[in-house]
Coordinates of C-alpha atoms in Angstrom, one line a residue:
X209 CA 174.8 162.9 66.8
X210 CA 172.9 159.6 65.7
X211 CA 173.8 157.9 68.7
X212 CA 172.4 160.5 70.8
X213 CA 169.0 160.2 69.0
X214 CA 169.1 156.3 69.5
X215 CA 169.8 156.1 72.9
X216 CA 166.4 157.8 74.1
X217 CA 164.7 155.5 71.8
X218 CA 166.3 152.6 73.3
X219 CA 165.2 153.9 76.8
X220 CA 161.7 154.3 75.9
X221 CA 161.4 150.9 74.4
X222 CA 163.0 149.3 77.4
X223 CA 160.6 151.4 79.5
X224 CA 157.5 150.2 77.6
X225 CA 158.5 146.7 77.6
X226 CA 159.1 146.5 81.3
X227 CA 155.7 148.1 81.9
X228 CA 154.2 145.6 79.6
X229 CA 156.0 142.8 81.3
X230 CA 154.8 144.0 84.9
X231 CA 151.1 144.2 83.6
X232 CA 151.2 140.7 82.3
X233 CA 152.7 139.4 85.6
X234 CA 149.9 141.2 87.4
X235 CA 147.4 139.6 85.2
X236 CA 149.2 136.0 85.7
X237 CA 149.1 136.6 89.5
X238 CA 145.5 137.8 89.6
X239 CA 144.5 134.5 87.6
X240 CA 146.6 132.4 89.9
X241 CA 144.9 133.9 92.9
X242 CA 141.5 133.3 91.3
X243 CA 142.2 129.7 90.5
X244 CA 143.6 129.2 94.0
X245 CA 140.4 130.6 95.6
X246 CA 137.9 128.7 93.3
X247 CA 139.8 125.6 94.1
X248 CA 139.5 126.1 97.9
X249 CA 135.7 127.0 97.6
X250 CA 135.0 123.9 95.4
X251 CA 136.7 121.8 97.8
X252 CA 135.1 123.4 100.7
X253 CA 131.6 122.8 99.3
X254 CA 132.5 119.1 98.7
X255 CA 131.9 119.3 95.1
X256 CA 135.5 119.7 93.6
X257 CA 135.4 119.5 89.8
X258 CA 138.0 116.9 89.6
X259 CA 136.2 114.9 92.2
X260 CA 133.1 114.8 90.0
X261 CA 135.1 113.7 87.0
X262 CA 136.4 110.7 88.9
X263 CA 133.7 109.8 91.2
X264 CA 130.4 111.3 90.3
X265 CA 127.7 109.5 88.0
X266 CA 126.6 111.4 85.1
X267 CA 123.1 111.1 86.4
X268 CA 121.7 110.7 89.7
X269 CA 118.3 109.0 90.1
X270 CA 115.8 108.8 92.9
X271 CA 113.4 105.8 92.7
X272 CA 110.2 106.6 94.2
X273 CA 106.4 105.4 94.2
X274 CA 103.7 107.8 93.8
X275 CA 102.2 110.2 96.1
X276 CA 104.3 112.5 98.6
X277 CA 107.4 110.2 98.1
X278 CA 107.3 111.1 94.3
X279 CA 106.9 114.9 94.8
X280 CA 109.5 115.0 97.2
X281 CA 111.8 112.9 95.0
X282 CA 111.3 115.2 92.2
X283 CA 112.0 118.3 94.4
X284 CA 115.1 116.8 96.1
X285 CA 116.6 115.8 93.0
X286 CA 116.1 119.5 91.7
X287 CA 118.0 120.7 94.7
X288 CA 120.9 118.0 94.3
X289 CA 121.2 119.2 90.6
X290 CA 121.2 122.8 91.6
X291 CA 123.9 122.6 94.2
X292 CA 126.1 119.8 92.7
X293 CA 125.8 120.6 89.0
X294 CA 125.0 117.0 88.3
X295 CA 121.9 116.0 86.2
X296 CA 119.4 114.5 88.7
X297 CA 115.8 113.4 88.5
X298 CA 113.1 111.2 90.1
X299 CA 112.7 107.5 88.5
X300 CA 109.3 106.2 88.5
X301 CA 106.7 106.3 89.9
X302 CA 107.7 102.9 91.0
X303 CA 105.7 99.7 92.1
X304 CA 106.5 100.2 95.7
X305 CA 109.1 99.4 98.2
X306 CA 110.5 96.0 96.7
X307 CA 110.8 97.8 93.4
X308 CA 112.8 100.5 94.6
X309 CA 115.2 98.3 96.4
X310 CA 115.5 96.5 92.9
X311 CA 116.5 99.7 91.3
X312 CA 119.4 100.1 93.7
X313 CA 120.4 96.5 93.1
X314 CA 120.4 96.9 89.5
X315 CA 122.1 100.2 89.7
X316 CA 119.3 101.9 87.9
X317 CA 119.0 104.4 90.6
X318 CA 121.4 105.8 93.3
X319 CA 118.7 106.9 95.7
X320 CA 115.7 105.3 96.8
X321 CA 112.6 106.2 99.3
X322 CA 111.9 103.1 101.5
X323 CA 110.1 102.2 104.8
X324 CA 111.9 101.2 107.8
X325 CA 109.9 97.9 108.3
X326 CA 110.8 96.8 104.5
X327 CA 114.4 98.0 105.0
X328 CA 114.7 95.8 108.1
X329 CA 113.0 92.8 106.4
X330 CA 115.6 93.5 103.4
X331 CA 118.5 93.7 105.5
X332 CA 117.9 90.3 107.4
X333 CA 116.4 88.6 104.4
X334 CA 113.1 87.9 105.8
X335 CA 109.5 88.2 104.8
X336 CA 109.2 89.3 101.2
X337 CA 113.0 89.2 100.7
X338 CA 113.7 85.5 101.7
X339 CA 114.3 84.4 98.1
X340 CA 116.6 87.6 97.4
X341 CA 118.4 86.7 100.9
X342 CA 120.1 89.5 103.1
X343 CA 120.7 92.6 101.6
X344 CA 123.7 94.1 103.7
X345 CA 124.5 96.8 101.0
X346 CA 121.7 99.0 102.0
X347 CA 122.7 102.2 103.8
X348 CA 120.6 105.1 105.1
X349 CA 121.1 108.6 104.3
X350 CA 118.8 110.2 107.0
X351 CA 115.7 110.1 109.0
X352 CA 112.6 110.6 106.9
X353 CA 108.8 111.4 107.3
X354 CA 106.3 109.8 109.1
X355 CA 104.0 107.6 106.9
X356 CA 100.6 106.7 108.3
X357 CA 98.5 103.7 107.3
X358 CA 95.0 105.6 106.6
X359 CA 91.8 103.8 107.0
X360 CA 89.0 105.4 105.6
X361 CA 85.3 104.6 105.3
X362 CA 82.2 105.8 103.4
X363 CA 80.4 108.4 105.7
X364 CA 77.0 106.6 105.2
X365 CA 78.4 103.3 106.3
X366 CA 78.3 101.7 109.6
X367 CA 82.1 101.2 109.9
X368 CA 83.3 103.2 113.0
X369 CA 86.2 101.0 114.0
X370 CA 88.7 98.6 112.7
X371 CA 86.5 95.7 113.8
X372 CA 83.6 96.8 111.9
X373 CA 85.2 96.0 108.7
X374 CA 84.0 92.5 109.1
X375 CA 81.7 91.6 106.1
X376 CA 82.5 94.7 104.1
X377 CA 84.1 95.4 100.9
X378 CA 87.6 96.3 101.4
X379 CA 90.0 98.3 99.1
X380 CA 93.5 98.1 100.0
X381 CA 95.1 94.7 99.3
X382 CA 97.7 95.0 96.5
X383 CA 97.3 92.5 93.6
X384 CA 101.0 92.4 92.7
X385 CA 102.0 92.1 96.2
X386 CA 103.5 94.7 98.7
X387 CA 105.5 93.6 101.4
X388 CA 104.8 96.8 103.6
X389 CA 101.0 96.8 103.0
X390 CA 100.9 93.0 103.7
X391 CA 102.9 93.4 106.9
X392 CA 100.7 96.3 108.1
X393 CA 97.3 94.7 107.4
X394 CA 98.1 91.2 108.6
X395 CA 99.5 93.0 112.0
X396 CA 96.5 94.8 112.6
X397 CA 94.1 91.9 111.9
X398 CA 96.1 90.0 114.2
X399 CA 95.8 92.6 116.9
X400 CA 92.1 92.4 116.4
X401 CA 92.0 88.8 116.2
X402 CA 90.9 88.6 112.6
X403 CA 91.8 87.3 109.3
X404 CA 91.4 88.2 105.7
X405 CA 88.6 85.9 105.4
X406 CA 86.7 88.4 107.6
X407 CA 86.2 91.0 104.6
X408 CA 85.6 91.1 101.0
X409 CA 88.7 91.9 99.2
X410 CA 88.9 94.2 96.3
X411 CA 92.6 94.2 95.1
X412 CA 94.4 97.1 93.5
X413 CA 97.5 97.7 91.7
X414 CA 98.2 101.1 93.1
X415 CA 96.8 103.4 95.9
X416 CA 95.4 105.8 93.3
X417 CA 92.7 103.5 92.2
X418 CA 91.1 103.5 95.7
X419 CA 89.8 107.1 95.0
X420 CA 87.7 106.0 92.1
X421 CA 86.7 103.0 93.9
X422 CA 85.1 105.0 96.9
X423 CA 83.6 107.5 94.6
X424 CA 81.8 104.9 92.4
X425 CA 80.6 103.0 95.6
X426 CA 82.7 100.0 94.6
X427 CA 84.0 99.6 98.1
X428 CA 83.1 100.6 101.8
X429 CA 86.5 101.2 103.3
X430 CA 90.1 101.7 102.0
X431 CA 93.3 101.7 103.3
X432 CA 96.8 103.1 102.1
X433 CA 100.0 104.6 103.1
X434 CA 100.6 108.1 102.9
X435 CA 102.4 111.1 104.8
X436 CA 100.4 114.2 105.8
X437 CA 98.6 115.6 103.9
X438 CA 97.8 113.1 101.2
X439 CA 96.6 114.0 97.9
X440 CA 94.3 110.9 97.8
X441 CA 92.7 111.7 101.3
X442 CA 92.4 115.3 100.2
X443 CA 90.5 114.3 97.1
X444 CA 88.2 111.9 98.8
X445 CA 87.5 114.5 101.8
X446 CA 86.6 117.0 99.3
X447 CA 84.3 114.7 97.1
X448 CA 82.2 113.0 100.0
X449 CA 81.8 112.4 103.6
X450 CA 84.0 110.2 105.2
X451 CA 84.7 108.4 108.5
X452 CA 88.3 108.4 109.9
X453 CA 89.0 105.1 111.4
X454 CA 91.1 105.6 114.5
X455 CA 92.8 102.6 116.3
X456 CA 91.6 102.0 120.0
X457 CA 94.2 102.9 122.6
X458 CA 94.7 99.1 123.6
X459 CA 95.2 98.1 119.9
X460 CA 97.6 101.1 119.4
X461 CA 99.8 100.0 122.2
X462 CA 100.2 96.6 120.7
X463 CA 101.6 98.1 117.3
X464 CA 105.2 98.4 118.2
X465 CA 105.3 94.8 119.6
X466 CA 103.5 93.3 116.7
X467 CA 104.8 95.2 113.7
X468 CA 108.6 95.8 113.8
X469 CA 109.8 99.3 112.6
X470 CA 106.0 100.6 113.2
X471 CA 104.7 102.8 115.7
X472 CA 101.1 104.4 116.8
X473 CA 101.1 107.9 115.2
X474 CA 98.7 110.5 115.3
X475 CA 97.1 112.5 112.4
X476 CA 96.1 115.6 114.2
X477 CA 92.3 116.9 114.0
X478 CA 91.8 119.2 111.1
X479 CA 94.3 117.5 108.9
X480 CA 91.5 117.0 106.3
X481 CA 88.1 118.2 105.5
X482 CA 85.6 116.8 108.0
X483 CA 88.5 115.3 110.2
X484 CA 87.1 116.8 113.7
X485 CA 89.1 114.6 116.0
X486 CA 92.9 113.2 116.3
X487 CA 93.0 109.7 114.5
X488 CA 95.5 107.1 115.7
X489 CA 97.0 105.2 112.8
X490 CA 99.7 102.6 112.5
X491 CA 102.8 104.5 111.2
X492 CA 106.4 104.1 110.0
X493 CA 109.2 106.2 109.0
X494 CA 110.1 106.6 105.4
X495 CA 113.9 107.1 104.7
X496 CA 116.4 107.6 101.8
X497 CA 118.5 104.6 101.2
X498 CA 121.5 104.1 99.0
X499 CA 123.9 101.4 97.9
X500 CA 127.1 100.8 100.1
X501 CA 129.1 101.1 96.8
X502 CA 127.9 104.7 96.1
X503 CA 131.1 106.9 96.3
X504 CA 131.5 108.6 99.8
X505 CA 132.2 111.9 98.0
X506 CA 129.0 111.6 96.1
X507 CA 127.0 110.8 99.2
X508 CA 128.5 113.7 101.0
X509 CA 127.7 115.9 98.2
X510 CA 124.0 114.9 98.1
X511 CA 123.8 115.5 101.8
X512 CA 125.1 119.1 101.6
X513 CA 123.0 119.9 98.5
X514 CA 119.9 118.7 100.8
X515 CA 120.7 119.4 104.3
X516 CA 122.3 122.9 103.9
X517 CA 119.3 123.9 102.6
X518 CA 116.5 123.2 104.9
X519 CA 114.3 126.2 103.8
X520 CA 114.3 124.7 100.4
X521 CA 113.4 121.2 101.4
X522 CA 110.4 122.2 103.4
X523 CA 109.0 124.3 100.5
X524 CA 108.8 121.3 98.4
X525 CA 106.4 119.1 100.8
X526 CA 105.0 119.6 104.2
X527 CA 106.5 116.2 105.1
X528 CA 110.2 117.5 104.7
X529 CA 109.8 119.4 108.1
X530 CA 110.0 116.2 109.9
X531 CA 113.6 115.6 109.1
X532 CA 115.1 118.8 106.9
X533 CA 116.4 120.4 110.3
X534 CA 117.1 117.3 112.3
X535 CA 118.3 114.3 109.6
X536 CA 120.3 112.4 112.0
X537 CA 117.9 109.9 114.0
X538 CA 118.1 106.7 115.8
X539 CA 115.1 105.6 113.9
X540 CA 116.8 103.9 111.1
X541 CA 116.9 100.2 110.6
X542 CA 120.1 100.1 108.3
X543 CA 123.5 101.6 108.9
X544 CA 124.2 105.0 107.8
X545 CA 126.4 105.5 104.5
X546 CA 129.9 106.5 105.3
X547 CA 129.4 109.8 103.3
X548 CA 126.4 110.4 105.6
X549 CA 128.2 109.8 108.6
X550 CA 131.3 112.3 107.4
X551 CA 128.6 115.0 106.8
X552 CA 126.9 114.4 110.3
X553 CA 130.5 114.4 111.9
X554 CA 131.5 117.6 110.1
X555 CA 128.2 119.1 111.5
X556 CA 128.5 118.0 115.1
X557 CA 125.3 115.8 114.7
X558 CA 127.0 112.3 115.1
X559 CA 126.7 111.3 118.7
X560 CA 127.6 108.3 120.9
X561 CA 124.1 107.0 120.6
X562 CA 124.4 107.1 116.7
X563 CA 127.8 105.3 116.9
X564 CA 126.5 102.6 119.1
X565 CA 123.5 102.1 116.9
X566 CA 125.7 101.8 113.9
X567 CA 127.9 99.2 115.4
X568 CA 124.9 97.2 116.6
X569 CA 123.2 97.0 113.2
X570 CA 126.5 96.2 111.6
X571 CA 127.0 93.5 114.2
X572 CA 130.5 95.0 115.4

């Protein structure tokens, strides 16, 4: 009798235990499936968590001077942080191209804006980089935006062309020395058969000072590098009448042969208040560069964070439209980083021409 009562209880206990085990196994299997899918997605995105621990820095800094470069550096690092989960921010504003190069040398920054002409000089150890020697560690991430050397005169002055600056008060010579400003100014002076003795120089420490100098009447003409639109040019055009100095066609033709890494660019009419005609100006490409020691996975992850999201890049600053959708370009003066090459090959953007350029710059 007792045995007959115990047997059904044992059967029920066994059934319940079996059911619980099955449910537990289902949970374990479901958990394993989720972990597997997460691993696949993380690896596919290029930001695997284990890779970050091993290779990614705790923080990514983008060294940049003021102006549009600073605006884009702030916005682009926000994208890097958003899509990689790694803390990122802009570093600066810096003192210019040489300061940005030094930030990468000292490992204070992982990325920096720089101009093609300055990158070339640093790569070969020429010009302002003679004492430092060749900087063969420089690697490019992508193309960039076109920066123009704007030459703007007061509207009530008699300055209508570059040669007219003779005898006038000039604002634009950087007091602490700027390899790019010096290159461009000296090149244009040479093209026009002039020297620094032909004008009265009012040196500056940063381009932002030029706005007040013009407003207060301390100078007759200013010159500075900027993308389009430039906040300095917008402020000046809003505050006063200006004359936008355009290079003559013959002078424009001599820009590429006189100034390595430069070309004659066009600032379209209507870009600024009162600018009714196209303006021809010396221009160069500003590109993001990194140190060759930066891990390939890190650079690849940065490339995905930026160039997989061109709409968000373009929303940060109009200049991003120059390269957000076509990052791979032949207009670089340093070799591409291996992490960038990996990204371009994956996207089908790495061409035979780019491969030849890479080998040429590396001397292979």
